[in-house]
Amino acid sequence: MNSTTHRLGDLQLRILQSLWARPNASVADVHSELKPERNLAYTTVATMLRKMEARGLVTHHEEGRTFFYRANVAAEEVNRSVGNHLVERLFEGSLSSAVHHLLSTREVSNAELDQLEILIKEARQRTK
Amino acid sequence: MNSTTHRLGDLQLRILQSLWARPNASVADVHSELKPERNLAYTTVATMLRKMEARGLVTHHEEGRTFFYRANVAAEEVNRSVGNHLVERLFEGSLSSAVHHLLSTREVSNAELDQLEILIKEARQRTK
DNA sequence: TGACAAAAACGACCTAGGTAGTATTACTTC
DNA sequence: GAAGTAATACTACCTAGGTCGTTTTTGTCA
């Protein structure tokens, strides 16, 4: 894949998320999906999709005169890449200090804490 | 503070980190600190510091003809802001899915897992 | 005091994201 | 077949990070 999956703009990320949820979407599809949160012009979405295709982030195929886009990078890949990049540049690679900051400044429900403990147990199993 | 503490460039973040570790540093100080990892021109650092001051990220005071800079935003603040922003935009605010991704794709030592469990216990105490 | 060096100021340029208007093309429908 | 509509294509512009080169100022020291 592209080595620069981290460093995606906000709009690019939202478009990718839209495509992950609804693969093979036309410009109109993406545009109307994003309409409520960002009141963008149709051409803004179209232009961004074209730019993203040039960067290899999405691909398209044509049906009649309409382009249908799909993501060319996996959600897992992007999330991992962006997440790791953040931990690296902010916390020198220390996952625990990253989580520490998150935990100490966010409201975290008990259910989420339960979930986290399960994840830790699973991680222990894996490294055993 | 500034509402845009998230969205800092890599260089800006590194400069801030340098200033957090060594407050009241001259351009030469920051430049030589960053020298090993990034072979930047002196003026690059100076220019970036000036731009950062214009954005309110750092301040300076003069001693003789030399500027001494210090960070105008706290490390805690920036880390929290950047971290939260990431969790929001990548995982819709779910801390556990963020941590899940991190845990599932990184090598995490047992010591770090221990540390995480302690953090969770502390968080539970706090919300009780 | 005159040369040198160090420091800041300024301006220039490139890249990339983001946003959108205008032009062109082509399909549909009366 | 002409008008209207819905697509894409193209171009332009703004902002911000990042990177330096050149110029100006000023202090130091032989």
Short mmCIF file of C-alpha atoms (C1' of nucleotides) in Angstrom, two decimals:
data_model
loop_
_atom_site.label_atom_id
_atom_site.label_comp_id
_atom_site.label_asym_id
_atom_site.label_seq_id
_atom_site.Cartn_x
_atom_site.Cartn_y
_atom_site.Cartn_z
CA MET A 1 0.00 0.00 0.00
CA ASN A 2 0.90 3.60 0.16
CA SER A 3 3.40 4.44 2.84
CA THR A 4 1.50 7.58 3.77
CA THR A 5 -1.78 6.20 4.99
CA HIS A 6 -1.29 8.20 8.13
CA ARG A 7 -1.65 11.92 7.58
CA LEU A 8 -5.05 11.96 6.01
CA GLY A 9 -7.11 15.11 6.11
CA ASP A 10 -10.37 15.14 7.95
CA LEU A 11 -12.43 15.18 4.81
CA GLN A 12 -10.43 12.39 3.23
CA LEU A 13 -10.93 10.27 6.30
CA ARG A 14 -14.65 10.93 6.36
CA ILE A 15 -14.91 9.98 2.70
CA LEU A 16 -13.03 6.77 3.31
CA GLN A 17 -15.28 5.95 6.24
CA SER A 18 -18.26 6.59 4.04
CA LEU A 19 -16.87 4.23 1.41
CA TRP A 20 -16.05 1.56 3.95
CA ALA A 21 -19.64 1.62 5.15
CA ARG A 22 -21.07 1.73 1.65
CA PRO A 23 -18.68 0.37 -0.93
CA ASN A 24 -19.18 1.24 -4.55
CA ALA A 25 -20.73 4.61 -4.04
CA SER A 26 -21.27 7.36 -6.56
CA VAL A 27 -20.23 10.94 -5.90
CA ALA A 28 -23.87 11.71 -5.21
CA ASP A 29 -23.99 8.92 -2.63
CA VAL A 30 -20.97 10.19 -0.75
CA HIS A 31 -22.14 13.75 -1.05
CA SER A 32 -25.55 13.05 0.43
CA GLU A 33 -24.01 10.88 3.14
CA LEU A 34 -21.83 13.78 4.26
CA LYS A 35 -24.51 16.40 3.71
CA PRO A 36 -25.83 16.54 7.29
CA GLU A 37 -22.49 17.11 8.96
CA ARG A 38 -20.74 19.17 6.31
CA ASN A 39 -22.65 21.21 3.85
CA LEU A 40 -20.24 20.73 0.99
CA ALA A 41 -20.77 21.48 -2.67
CA TYR A 42 -21.18 18.45 -4.88
CA THR A 43 -18.06 19.37 -6.78
CA THR A 44 -16.03 19.50 -3.60
CA VAL A 45 -16.69 15.84 -2.99
CA ALA A 46 -16.08 14.99 -6.62
CA THR A 47 -12.79 16.87 -6.68
CA MET A 48 -11.61 15.30 -3.47
CA LEU A 49 -12.44 11.85 -4.75
CA ARG A 50 -10.44 12.54 -7.89
CA LYS A 51 -7.50 13.74 -5.83
CA MET A 52 -7.77 10.72 -3.59
CA GLU A 53 -7.74 8.43 -6.58
CA ALA A 54 -4.56 10.11 -7.78
CA ARG A 55 -3.03 9.26 -4.41
CA GLY A 56 -4.18 5.69 -4.63
CA LEU A 57 -6.62 5.93 -1.75
CA VAL A 58 -9.66 5.02 -3.79
CA THR A 59 -10.47 3.50 -7.17
CA HIS A 60 -13.43 3.88 -9.44
CA HIS A 61 -15.18 2.06 -12.22
CA GLU A 62 -17.73 3.47 -14.58
CA GLU A 63 -21.28 2.45 -15.18
CA GLY A 64 -22.70 4.49 -17.99
CA ARG A 65 -21.62 8.04 -17.30
CA THR A 66 -21.40 7.59 -13.55
CA PHE A 67 -18.32 6.83 -11.49
CA PHE A 68 -18.58 4.39 -8.63
CA TYR A 69 -15.84 4.63 -6.07
CA ARG A 70 -14.51 2.23 -3.53
CA ALA A 71 -11.79 2.51 -0.94
CA ASN A 72 -8.42 1.17 -1.93
CA VAL A 73 -7.09 1.02 1.62
CA ALA A 74 -8.54 -1.10 4.39
CA ALA A 75 -10.05 0.48 7.47
CA GLU A 76 -7.84 -1.71 9.65
CA GLU A 77 -4.79 -0.52 7.83
CA VAL A 78 -5.62 3.15 8.15
CA ASN A 79 -6.66 2.95 11.78
CA ARG A 80 -3.53 1.05 12.66
CA SER A 81 -1.33 3.40 10.72
CA VAL A 82 -2.80 6.58 12.10
CA GLY A 83 -2.93 5.19 15.61
CA ASN A 84 0.64 3.98 15.59
CA HIS A 85 1.87 7.19 14.13
CA LEU A 86 0.20 9.09 16.92
CA VAL A 87 1.61 6.90 19.66
CA GLU A 88 5.04 7.24 18.13
CA ARG A 89 5.09 10.93 17.73
CA LEU A 90 3.29 11.82 20.93
CA PHE A 91 4.36 9.20 23.41
CA GLU A 92 7.60 7.88 22.00
CA GLY A 93 6.03 4.54 21.29
CA SER A 94 4.74 3.93 24.78
CA LEU A 95 1.25 2.55 24.46
CA SER A 96 0.64 2.74 28.18
CA SER A 97 1.38 6.43 28.40
CA ALA A 98 -0.91 6.99 25.45
CA VAL A 99 -3.73 5.10 27.13
CA HIS A 100 -2.90 6.79 30.38
CA HIS A 101 -3.54 10.18 28.86
CA LEU A 102 -6.73 9.04 27.26
CA LEU A 103 -8.02 7.48 30.48
CA SER A 104 -7.11 10.41 32.64
CA THR A 105 -8.88 12.99 30.59
CA ARG A 106 -11.95 11.31 29.21
CA GLU A 107 -15.14 10.11 30.75
CA VAL A 108 -14.92 6.36 30.48
CA SER A 109 -17.86 4.17 31.32
CA ASN A 110 -17.55 1.04 33.41
CA ALA A 111 -18.61 -0.97 30.41
CA GLU A 112 -15.67 0.38 28.48
CA LEU A 113 -13.33 -0.40 31.33
CA ASP A 114 -14.64 -3.97 31.36
CA GLN A 115 -14.01 -4.13 27.65
CA LEU A 116 -10.47 -2.90 28.11
CA GLU A 117 -9.72 -5.55 30.71
CA ILE A 118 -10.88 -8.22 28.35
CA LEU A 119 -8.60 -6.84 25.67
CA ILE A 120 -5.68 -6.96 28.06
CA LYS A 121 -6.39 -10.55 28.96
CA GLU A 122 -6.50 -11.45 25.31
CA ALA A 123 -3.22 -9.70 24.70
CA ARG A 124 -1.66 -11.68 27.53
CA GLN A 125 -2.86 -14.91 26.00
CA ARG A 126 -1.31 -13.96 22.73
CA THR A 127 2.11 -13.12 24.09
CA LYS A 128 2.26 -16.07 26.43
CA MET B 1 -5.78 28.34 25.00
CA ASN B 2 -5.94 28.02 21.30
CA SER B 3 -8.78 25.86 20.09
CA THR B 4 -6.55 24.25 17.48
CA THR B 5 -3.97 22.53 19.59
CA HIS B 6 -4.72 19.37 17.72
CA ARG B 7 -3.53 19.46 14.14
CA LEU B 8 0.07 20.28 14.72
CA GLY B 9 2.63 19.43 12.10
CA ASP B 10 5.38 16.99 12.87
CA LEU B 11 8.02 19.66 13.09
CA GLN B 12 5.90 21.87 15.28
CA LEU B 13 5.30 19.02 17.66
CA ARG B 14 8.98 18.16 17.81
CA ILE B 15 9.83 21.75 18.56
CA LEU B 16 7.26 21.87 21.33
CA GLN B 17 8.64 18.67 22.80
CA SER B 18 12.08 20.15 22.67
CA LEU B 19 10.86 23.24 24.50
CA TRP B 20 9.01 21.20 27.10
CA ALA B 21 12.20 19.32 27.89
CA ARG B 22 14.34 22.43 27.86
CA PRO B 23 12.35 25.57 28.51
CA ASN B 24 13.77 28.91 27.55
CA ALA B 25 15.81 27.73 24.62
CA SER B 26 17.38 29.78 21.88
CA VAL B 27 16.94 28.97 18.22
CA ALA B 28 20.44 27.50 18.28
CA ASP B 29 19.47 25.25 21.18
CA VAL B 30 16.41 23.89 19.43
CA HIS B 31 18.29 23.57 16.19
CA SER B 32 21.10 21.52 17.69
CA GLU B 33 18.63 19.43 19.66
CA LEU B 34 16.86 18.47 16.44
CA LYS B 35 20.04 18.18 14.42
CA PRO B 36 20.58 14.41 14.80
CA GLU B 37 17.14 13.39 13.63
CA ARG B 38 16.43 16.10 11.10
CA ASN B 39 19.19 17.91 9.36
CA LEU B 40 17.41 21.21 9.11
CA ALA B 41 18.83 24.59 8.27
CA TYR B 42 19.10 26.98 11.17
CA THR B 43 16.69 29.35 9.47
CA THR B 44 14.11 26.62 9.12
CA VAL B 45 13.90 26.32 12.87
CA ALA B 46 13.92 30.07 13.33
CA THR B 47 11.17 30.56 10.79
CA MET B 48 9.04 27.85 12.27
CA LEU B 49 9.42 29.30 15.74
CA ARG B 50 8.30 32.66 14.44
CA LYS B 51 5.30 31.11 12.76
CA MET B 52 4.49 29.23 15.92
CA GLU B 53 4.66 32.38 17.96
CA ALA B 54 2.21 34.00 15.58
CA ARG B 55 -0.15 31.11 16.29
CA GLY B 56 0.31 31.48 20.02
CA LEU B 57 2.04 28.16 20.47
CA VAL B 58 5.24 29.64 21.87
CA THR B 59 6.44 32.93 23.32
CA HIS B 60 9.84 34.52 23.42
CA HIS B 61 11.74 37.08 25.40
CA GLU B 62 14.98 38.73 24.41
CA GLU B 63 18.31 38.72 26.12
CA GLY B 64 20.69 40.93 24.29
CA ARG B 65 20.19 40.12 20.64
CA THR B 66 19.08 36.55 21.23
CA PHE B 67 15.52 35.22 21.46
CA PHE B 68 14.69 32.65 24.07
CA TYR B 69 11.56 30.67 23.42
CA ARG B 70 9.28 28.72 25.64
CA ALA B 71 6.17 26.70 24.95
CA ASN B 72 2.91 28.48 25.48
CA VAL B 73 0.84 25.31 25.57
CA ALA B 74 1.21 22.53 28.11
CA ALA B 75 2.29 19.07 27.08
CA GLU B 76 -0.73 17.62 28.88
CA GLU B 77 -3.01 19.89 26.94
CA VAL B 78 -1.56 19.02 23.56
CA ASN B 79 -1.40 15.30 24.20
CA ARG B 80 -4.96 15.26 25.44
CA SER B 81 -6.17 17.35 22.54
CA VAL B 82 -4.43 15.37 19.85
CA GLY B 83 -5.35 12.07 21.44
CA ASN B 84 -9.00 12.94 21.85
CA HIS B 85 -9.23 14.27 18.35
CA LEU B 86 -7.85 11.02 17.03
CA VAL B 87 -10.23 8.88 19.03
CA GLU B 88 -13.10 11.01 17.87
CA ARG B 89 -12.34 11.01 14.23
CA LEU B 90 -11.13 7.46 13.94
CA PHE B 91 -13.20 5.51 16.41
CA GLU B 92 -16.26 7.67 16.91
CA GLY B 93 -15.26 8.42 20.44
CA SER B 94 -14.93 4.84 21.56
CA LEU B 95 -11.80 4.59 23.64
CA SER B 96 -12.00 0.83 23.82
CA SER B 97 -12.01 0.37 20.08
CA ALA B 98 -9.06 2.72 19.85
CA VAL B 99 -7.13 0.72 22.41
CA HIS B 100 -8.29 -2.45 20.78
CA HIS B 101 -6.66 -1.46 17.53
CA LEU B 102 -3.49 -0.44 19.26
CA LEU B 103 -3.29 -3.64 21.25
CA SER B 104 -4.05 -5.88 18.33
CA THR B 105 -1.38 -4.51 16.07
CA ARG B 106 1.52 -3.61 18.32
CA GLU B 107 3.95 -5.63 20.30
CA VAL B 108 3.05 -4.92 23.89
CA SER B 109 5.21 -6.11 26.73
CA ASN B 110 3.83 -7.74 29.84
CA ALA B 111 5.11 -4.83 31.85
CA GLU B 112 3.00 -2.50 29.73
CA LEU B 113 -0.02 -4.72 30.18
CA ASP B 114 0.50 -4.61 33.94
CA GLN B 115 0.68 -0.86 33.73
CA LEU B 116 -2.55 -0.74 31.77
CA GLU B 117 -4.38 -2.82 34.35
CA ILE B 118 -3.29 -0.47 37.07
CA LEU B 119 -4.59 2.46 35.04
CA ILE B 120 -7.93 0.76 34.64
CA LYS B 121 -8.19 0.12 38.36
CA GLU B 122 -7.45 3.75 39.03
CA ALA B 123 -10.08 4.83 36.55
CA ARG B 124 -12.60 2.62 38.30
CA GLN B 125 -11.77 4.19 41.64
CA ARG B 126 -12.32 7.58 40.15
CA THR B 127 -15.73 6.88 38.66
CA LYS B 128 -16.99 4.98 41.65
"C1'" DT C 1 38.06 50.68 14.19
"C1'" DG C 2 37.30 47.42 10.94
"C1'" DA C 3 36.38 42.63 9.88
"C1'" DC C 4 33.88 38.72 11.18
"C1'" DA C 5 30.26 36.14 13.07
"C1'" DA C 6 25.86 35.41 15.02
"C1'" DA C 7 21.07 36.53 15.10
"C1'" DA C 8 16.73 37.92 13.45
"C1'" DA C 9 13.77 39.58 9.53
"C1'" DC C 10 11.88 38.90 5.27
"C1'" DG C 11 10.46 36.83 1.31
"C1'" DA C 12 10.11 32.92 -1.76
"C1'" DC C 13 8.66 28.46 -3.07
"C1'" DC C 14 6.68 23.83 -2.85
"C1'" DT C 15 3.20 20.52 -1.35
"C1'" DA C 16 -1.26 19.09 0.12
"C1'" DG C 17 -5.84 19.61 1.90
"C1'" DG C 18 -10.03 21.80 1.23
"C1'" DT C 19 -13.58 24.30 -1.33
"C1'" DA C 20 -16.08 25.58 -5.21
"C1'" DG C 21 -17.28 27.88 -9.78
"C1'" DT C 22 -17.44 27.17 -14.68
"C1'" DA C 23 -17.18 24.41 -18.80
"C1'" DT C 24 -18.05 20.39 -21.27
"C1'" DT C 25 -20.23 16.10 -22.28
"C1'" DA C 26 -23.85 13.04 -22.71
"C1'" DC C 27 -28.24 11.07 -21.48
"C1'" DT C 28 -33.27 11.56 -21.07
"C1'" DT C 29 -37.66 13.14 -22.09
"C1'" DC C 30 -41.06 15.57 -24.37
"C1'" DG D 1 -34.33 16.95 -32.28
"C1'" DA D 2 -34.19 20.49 -28.81
"C1'" DA D 3 -34.12 21.52 -23.98
"C1'" DG D 4 -32.95 20.40 -19.67
"C1'" DT D 5 -30.40 17.82 -16.39
"C1'" DA D 6 -26.83 15.23 -14.29
"C1'" DA D 7 -22.05 13.75 -14.69
"C1'" DT D 8 -17.26 14.57 -14.98
"C1'" DA D 9 -13.26 17.74 -16.14
"C1'" DC D 10 -10.70 21.65 -15.42
"C1'" DT D 11 -9.09 25.56 -13.16
"C1'" DA D 12 -8.49 28.55 -9.50
"C1'" DC D 13 -7.86 30.02 -4.88
"C1'" DC D 14 -6.90 29.96 0.06
"C1'" DT D 15 -4.54 28.19 4.10
"C1'" DA D 16 -0.86 26.01 6.56
"C1'" DG D 17 3.22 23.31 7.14
"C1'" DG D 18 7.79 22.97 5.89
"C1'" DT D 19 12.24 24.42 4.00
"C1'" DC D 20 15.73 27.85 2.91
"C1'" DG D 21 18.34 31.72 0.84
"C1'" DT D 22 19.34 36.47 1.26
"C1'" DT D 23 19.50 40.70 3.69
"C1'" DT D 24 19.99 43.49 7.61
"C1'" DT D 25 21.35 44.35 12.22
"C1'" DT D 26 24.41 44.15 15.98
"C1'" DG D 27 27.76 42.65 18.95
"C1'" DT D 28 32.65 40.98 19.55
"C1'" DC D 29 37.46 40.83 19.17
"C1'" DA D 30 41.87 41.27 17.34
#
